[in-house]
C-alpha cells in the first residue's frame, strides 16, 4: 500500500468528571457527569502489516497495566466496528491514566469513531457508545456505562443504568478545579471493593447508595437553577458518603480539605477513588485552590464543561 495515498481516519473524545453519584450508579442510582476538554485523539490508517495500536500520553506517563488486555480490547473494538482489514492506530491521550478522569473511555470512544469510519459505517452516537462499551468491558468487567456516555456525548449529562443518558443543558459557565493525589488506582479493584463491602453489610451499603441517589436528584435541581452553594454542600456530602464506603484515602481527604480551606463551596473525590483525583467547586477561588494544592505537592488544573 502506498503511504502517500492512505486515508487517515480520525476520532476524538473528551475526558470526564463525575460530579455526583459514582459507585451508586453501578447499583442503579442516578449520577451526573461532565465532559472536559482534555481527552483523546485517535488516528487510524488501513495497512498491509499486522494491526498495531500505539497510545501516546501527552503527560509522558507510561501506560501501565496489562498490554495484552489493551490488545484484546482493541481486537474486540475492531470487531464491534466491523473493521475487516489491518490497521495502524495511534491515540494521543491528554489525561492522566487511572485517575478517575475517564482515560479508558476516552481511548475507547476516540478509537470507535475512527474505526467506524475505517469500516465505512455510520458513526452514530449509539454505535460509538456500543463499540466503546465493548472496549471498556475488557478493563472494568461491569462498567455502569457513565464514562463512555460522558466521553462520547460531552457536556453535562445525567445517567442511570435503567434509563441511559439525559443531556442537562446548564446555560452558564461551570469551572471545576481538578486535583490529583499523585497515585493512580484501578476502577475494577475499587468497584470490587465496594461489592465486598456490600456483601458484608448489605443493608448499610444499600442505605448509603439510596442516600447518594437522593443527593444526586437534589444536585440536578441545584444545577438547573445555578445554585452553586447548594451544589458545593452536596459535593461535600457525597464525599462523606463515599468515604463511608471506604473508597477515599488520606490524600484525597487532604485535597478536599485544602480546597475547602481556600474557599471552595465543596469538594469530593471523583471516579472510583482509592487514588486519582478530586473535583472542587471554588468560584473566584480557583487559583488559590490550585496554588495551595501545588504548595503541598499536588498537581491540579482548572477545566470547564466541554464536548
Ligand atoms: O474511575 P473511573 O473514571 O473509571 O469512574 C468509575 C465510576 C464508577 O461509578 C466507580 C464505576 C462505574 O462503572 O460507574
Coordinates of C-alpha atoms and ligand atoms in Angstrom, one line a residue:
X1 CA 0.0 0.0 0.0
X2 CA 1.3 3.5 -0.9
X3 CA 1.7 5.5 2.3
X4 CA 1.2 8.8 0.4
X5 CA -2.4 7.9 -0.5
X6 CA -3.5 6.1 2.6
X7 CA -6.6 7.6 4.2
X8 CA -6.3 8.6 7.9
X9 CA -9.5 8.2 9.9
X10 CA -9.8 10.3 13.0
X11 CA -11.8 10.3 16.2
X12 CA -11.9 12.5 19.2
X13 CA -13.4 12.0 22.7
X14 CA -13.4 14.1 25.8
X15 CA -12.4 13.1 29.3
X16 CA -15.0 13.3 32.1
X17 CA -15.5 14.2 35.7
X18 CA -18.2 12.6 37.8
X19 CA -19.8 15.4 39.6
X20 CA -22.2 13.2 41.7
X21 CA -23.1 9.5 42.1
X22 CA -20.1 7.3 41.3
X23 CA -20.3 3.8 42.7
X24 CA -24.0 4.2 43.5
X25 CA -24.6 4.4 39.7
X26 CA -23.3 0.8 39.4
X27 CA -26.2 -0.2 41.7
X28 CA -28.9 1.6 39.6
X29 CA -28.8 5.0 41.3
X30 CA -28.6 8.2 39.1
X31 CA -25.3 10.1 38.6
X32 CA -24.2 13.3 37.0
X33 CA -21.0 13.7 34.9
X34 CA -19.5 16.3 32.7
X35 CA -17.2 16.1 29.7
X36 CA -13.9 18.1 30.0
X37 CA -11.7 19.4 27.1
X38 CA -8.8 17.1 27.8
X39 CA -9.3 13.8 26.2
X40 CA -8.1 11.5 23.4
X41 CA -7.5 11.9 19.7
X42 CA -7.2 8.7 17.5
X43 CA -5.8 8.3 14.0
X44 CA -6.2 5.1 12.2
X45 CA -5.0 4.1 8.7
X46 CA -5.5 0.8 6.9
X47 CA -2.3 -1.0 6.3
X48 CA -0.9 -4.4 5.0
X49 CA 1.2 -5.2 8.0
X50 CA -0.4 -6.7 11.1
X51 CA -2.6 -4.3 13.1
X52 CA -0.9 -2.2 15.7
X53 CA -2.2 0.3 18.4
X54 CA 0.1 2.8 20.0
X55 CA -1.0 5.1 22.8
X56 CA 1.0 8.3 23.4
X57 CA 0.4 10.1 26.7
X58 CA 0.9 13.9 26.4
X59 CA 1.7 13.8 30.2
X60 CA 4.6 11.4 29.5
X61 CA 3.1 8.7 31.7
X62 CA 3.9 5.2 30.8
X63 CA 0.6 3.3 30.2
X64 CA 0.7 0.7 32.9
X65 CA -1.4 -2.3 33.0
X66 CA -1.5 -5.4 31.0
X67 CA -0.5 -4.8 27.4
X68 CA -2.4 -8.0 26.3
X69 CA -5.6 -6.5 27.8
X70 CA -5.2 -3.4 25.6
X71 CA -4.5 -5.7 22.6
X72 CA -7.6 -7.8 23.2
X73 CA -9.8 -4.7 23.9
X74 CA -8.6 -3.3 20.5
X75 CA -9.4 -6.6 18.7
X76 CA -12.9 -6.6 20.3
X77 CA -13.5 -3.0 19.4
X78 CA -12.4 -3.6 15.8
X79 CA -14.9 -6.5 15.5
X80 CA -17.6 -4.4 17.1
X81 CA -16.9 -1.6 14.5
X82 CA -17.0 -4.1 11.6
X83 CA -13.4 -3.5 10.6
X84 CA -12.2 -6.4 8.5
X85 CA -8.7 -5.1 7.5
X86 CA -5.4 -4.5 9.2
X87 CA -4.9 -1.0 10.6
X88 CA -2.2 1.2 12.2
X89 CA -3.8 3.0 15.0
X90 CA -2.4 5.7 17.3
X91 CA -4.0 7.7 20.0
X92 CA -2.8 10.8 21.7
X93 CA -4.1 10.9 25.3
X94 CA -4.2 14.2 27.2
X95 CA -5.5 12.8 30.5
X96 CA -3.7 11.1 33.5
X97 CA -4.4 7.4 33.5
X98 CA -6.0 5.5 36.4
X99 CA -7.1 8.9 37.8
X100 CA -10.9 8.9 37.6
X101 CA -11.0 11.2 34.6
X102 CA -12.2 8.6 32.1
X103 CA -9.0 7.9 30.2
X104 CA -10.0 4.4 29.2
X105 CA -13.5 5.5 28.0
X106 CA -11.9 8.4 26.0
X107 CA -9.5 6.0 24.4
X108 CA -12.4 3.6 23.5
X109 CA -14.7 6.4 22.2
X110 CA -11.9 8.1 20.1
X111 CA -10.9 4.7 18.6
X112 CA -14.5 3.7 18.0
X113 CA -15.1 6.9 16.0
X114 CA -12.0 6.3 13.9
X115 CA -12.6 2.6 13.4
X116 CA -16.3 3.0 12.4
X117 CA -15.0 5.5 9.8
X118 CA -12.5 2.9 8.5
X119 CA -15.3 0.3 8.2
X120 CA -17.4 2.9 6.3
X121 CA -20.1 2.5 8.9
X122 CA -22.4 5.3 10.1
X123 CA -20.9 6.9 13.1
X124 CA -24.0 7.5 15.2
X125 CA -23.7 8.3 18.9
X126 CA -25.3 4.9 19.8
X127 CA -22.8 2.9 17.6
X128 CA -19.9 4.8 19.1
X129 CA -21.1 4.1 22.6
X130 CA -21.8 0.4 21.9
X131 CA -18.4 -0.2 20.4
X132 CA -16.6 1.8 23.2
X133 CA -18.5 -0.3 25.8
X134 CA -17.1 -3.4 24.3
X135 CA -13.6 -1.9 24.8
X136 CA -14.5 -0.7 28.4
X137 CA -15.8 -4.1 29.5
X138 CA -12.4 -5.7 28.9
X139 CA -10.9 -3.4 31.6
X140 CA -13.8 -3.0 34.0
X141 CA -15.9 -6.1 33.6
X142 CA -19.1 -4.4 34.9
X143 CA -19.0 -0.7 33.9
X144 CA -22.1 1.3 34.6
X145 CA -21.6 3.0 31.2
X146 CA -21.4 6.5 32.6
X147 CA -17.8 7.1 31.5
X148 CA -18.4 6.0 27.9
X149 CA -21.6 8.1 27.6
X150 CA -19.8 11.2 29.0
X151 CA -16.8 10.7 26.7
X152 CA -19.0 10.2 23.6
X153 CA -21.6 12.9 24.3
X154 CA -19.7 15.6 26.3
X155 CA -21.5 18.4 28.2
X156 CA -23.3 17.8 31.5
X157 CA -25.2 14.5 31.5
X158 CA -27.4 12.6 33.9
X159 CA -27.0 8.9 33.7
X160 CA -28.9 6.0 35.1
X161 CA -28.3 2.3 34.2
X162 CA -32.0 1.6 33.5
X163 CA -32.8 4.9 31.7
X164 CA -29.5 5.7 29.9
X165 CA -28.2 9.2 29.4
X166 CA -30.0 12.5 29.5
X167 CA -28.1 15.7 28.5
X168 CA -28.5 18.6 31.0
X169 CA -28.0 22.0 29.4
X170 CA -27.0 24.2 32.2
X171 CA -26.6 27.6 30.4
X172 CA -23.8 29.0 32.5
X173 CA -20.1 28.5 32.8
X174 CA -19.2 25.9 35.4
X175 CA -15.5 25.9 36.3
X176 CA -14.1 23.0 38.2
X177 CA -10.7 22.5 39.9
X178 CA -9.3 19.0 39.5
X179 CA -6.6 17.9 41.9
X180 CA -4.5 14.7 41.5
X181 CA -3.4 12.9 44.7
X182 CA -0.3 11.6 42.8
X183 CA -1.3 7.9 42.8
X184 CA -3.4 6.0 40.4
X185 CA -5.9 3.4 41.2
X186 CA -7.9 0.6 39.5
X187 CA -11.6 1.1 38.9
X188 CA -12.1 -2.6 38.6
X189 CA -10.5 -3.1 42.0
X190 CA -12.4 -0.3 43.7
X191 CA -15.7 -1.5 42.3
X192 CA -14.9 -5.0 43.6
X193 CA -14.0 -3.5 47.0
X194 CA -17.5 -1.8 47.2
X195 CA -19.1 -5.1 46.2
X196 CA -17.2 -6.9 49.0
X197 CA -18.3 -4.2 51.5
X198 CA -21.9 -4.7 50.3
X199 CA -21.6 -8.5 50.7
X200 CA -20.6 -7.9 54.4
X201 CA -23.0 -5.1 55.1
X202 CA -25.9 -5.2 52.6
X203 CA -28.4 -3.0 54.5
X204 CA -25.9 -0.3 55.4
X205 CA -24.5 -0.3 51.8
X206 CA -27.9 -0.1 50.2
X207 CA -28.8 2.8 52.6
X208 CA -25.7 4.7 51.6
X209 CA -26.4 4.1 47.9
X210 CA -30.0 5.4 48.3
X211 CA -28.7 8.5 50.1
X212 CA -26.3 9.1 47.3
X213 CA -29.2 8.7 44.8
X214 CA -31.2 11.2 46.7
X215 CA -28.4 13.8 46.8
X216 CA -27.9 13.3 43.0
X217 CA -31.6 14.2 42.5
X218 CA -31.1 17.3 44.6
X219 CA -27.9 18.2 42.8
X220 CA -29.9 18.1 39.5
X221 CA -32.3 20.7 40.8
X222 CA -29.4 22.9 42.1
X223 CA -27.5 22.6 38.8
X224 CA -30.6 23.6 36.8
X225 CA -31.0 26.8 38.9
X226 CA -27.3 27.6 39.1
X227 CA -27.4 27.3 42.9
X228 CA -23.7 26.8 43.4
X229 CA -23.6 26.9 47.3
X230 CA -26.1 24.0 47.4
X231 CA -24.1 22.1 44.8
X232 CA -21.0 22.6 46.9
X233 CA -22.7 21.3 50.1
X234 CA -24.0 18.3 48.1
X235 CA -20.4 17.6 46.9
X236 CA -19.2 17.6 50.5
X237 CA -22.0 15.2 51.5
X238 CA -21.3 13.0 48.5
X239 CA -17.6 12.8 49.6
X240 CA -18.6 11.8 53.1
X241 CA -20.9 9.1 51.8
X242 CA -18.1 7.8 49.5
X243 CA -15.7 7.8 52.5
X244 CA -18.2 5.7 54.4
X245 CA -17.9 3.1 51.6
X246 CA -14.1 3.2 52.2
X247 CA -13.2 4.5 48.7
X248 CA -11.5 7.7 49.9
X249 CA -7.9 7.9 51.0
X250 CA -6.0 10.3 53.3
X251 CA -4.5 12.1 50.3
X252 CA -8.0 12.6 48.7
X253 CA -9.4 13.8 52.0
X254 CA -6.5 16.2 52.3
X255 CA -7.0 17.6 48.7
X256 CA -10.7 18.2 49.6
X257 CA -9.7 19.8 52.9
X258 CA -7.2 22.2 51.3
X259 CA -9.8 23.2 48.6
X260 CA -12.4 24.0 51.2
X261 CA -9.9 26.0 53.3
X262 CA -9.2 28.1 50.2
X263 CA -12.9 29.0 49.8
X264 CA -14.2 26.1 47.7
X265 CA -18.0 25.7 48.1
X266 CA -17.5 21.9 48.0
X267 CA -15.1 19.2 47.1
X268 CA -15.2 15.4 46.6
X269 CA -13.3 12.5 45.1
X270 CA -14.3 11.8 41.5
X271 CA -14.4 8.4 39.8
X272 CA -13.6 5.2 41.6
X273 CA -11.4 6.6 44.4
X274 CA -8.6 4.8 46.1
X275 CA -6.3 7.3 44.4
X276 CA -6.7 9.6 41.4
X277 CA -8.5 12.9 41.5
X278 CA -10.8 15.2 43.5
X279 CA -13.1 17.8 42.0
X280 CA -13.7 21.1 43.8
X281 CA -16.2 23.9 43.1
X282 CA -14.5 27.2 44.0
X283 CA -15.9 30.1 42.0
X284 CA -13.5 33.0 42.0
X285 CA -11.0 31.0 44.2
X286 CA -9.7 28.6 41.5
X287 CA -6.2 30.0 41.6
X288 CA -6.0 29.9 45.4
X289 CA -7.1 26.2 45.3
X290 CA -4.5 25.3 42.6
X291 CA -1.8 27.2 44.4
X292 CA -2.5 25.6 47.8
X293 CA -2.5 22.2 46.2
X294 CA 0.8 22.9 44.5
X295 CA 2.3 24.2 47.7
X296 CA 1.5 20.7 49.3
X297 CA 2.9 18.8 46.3
X298 CA -0.3 18.1 44.5
X299 CA -0.8 18.8 40.8
X300 CA -4.1 20.3 39.5
X301 CA -5.8 22.1 36.7
X302 CA -9.0 24.1 36.1
X303 CA -11.5 22.9 33.5
X304 CA -14.8 24.0 32.1
X305 CA -17.6 21.8 30.7
X306 CA -16.6 20.6 27.2
X307 CA -17.5 18.2 24.5
Ligands
LIG1 O1 -12.6 5.8 38.0 P1 -13.5 5.9 36.8 O2 -13.3 7.1 36.0 O3 -13.4 4.7 35.9 O4 -15.0 6.0 37.2 C1 -15.7 4.9 37.6 C2 -17.1 5.2 38.1 C3 -17.7 4.1 38.9 O5 -19.0 4.5 39.3 C4 -16.9 3.9 40.2 C5 -17.7 2.8 38.1 C6 -18.8 2.8 37.0 O6 -18.7 1.9 36.2 O7 -19.7 3.6 37.0

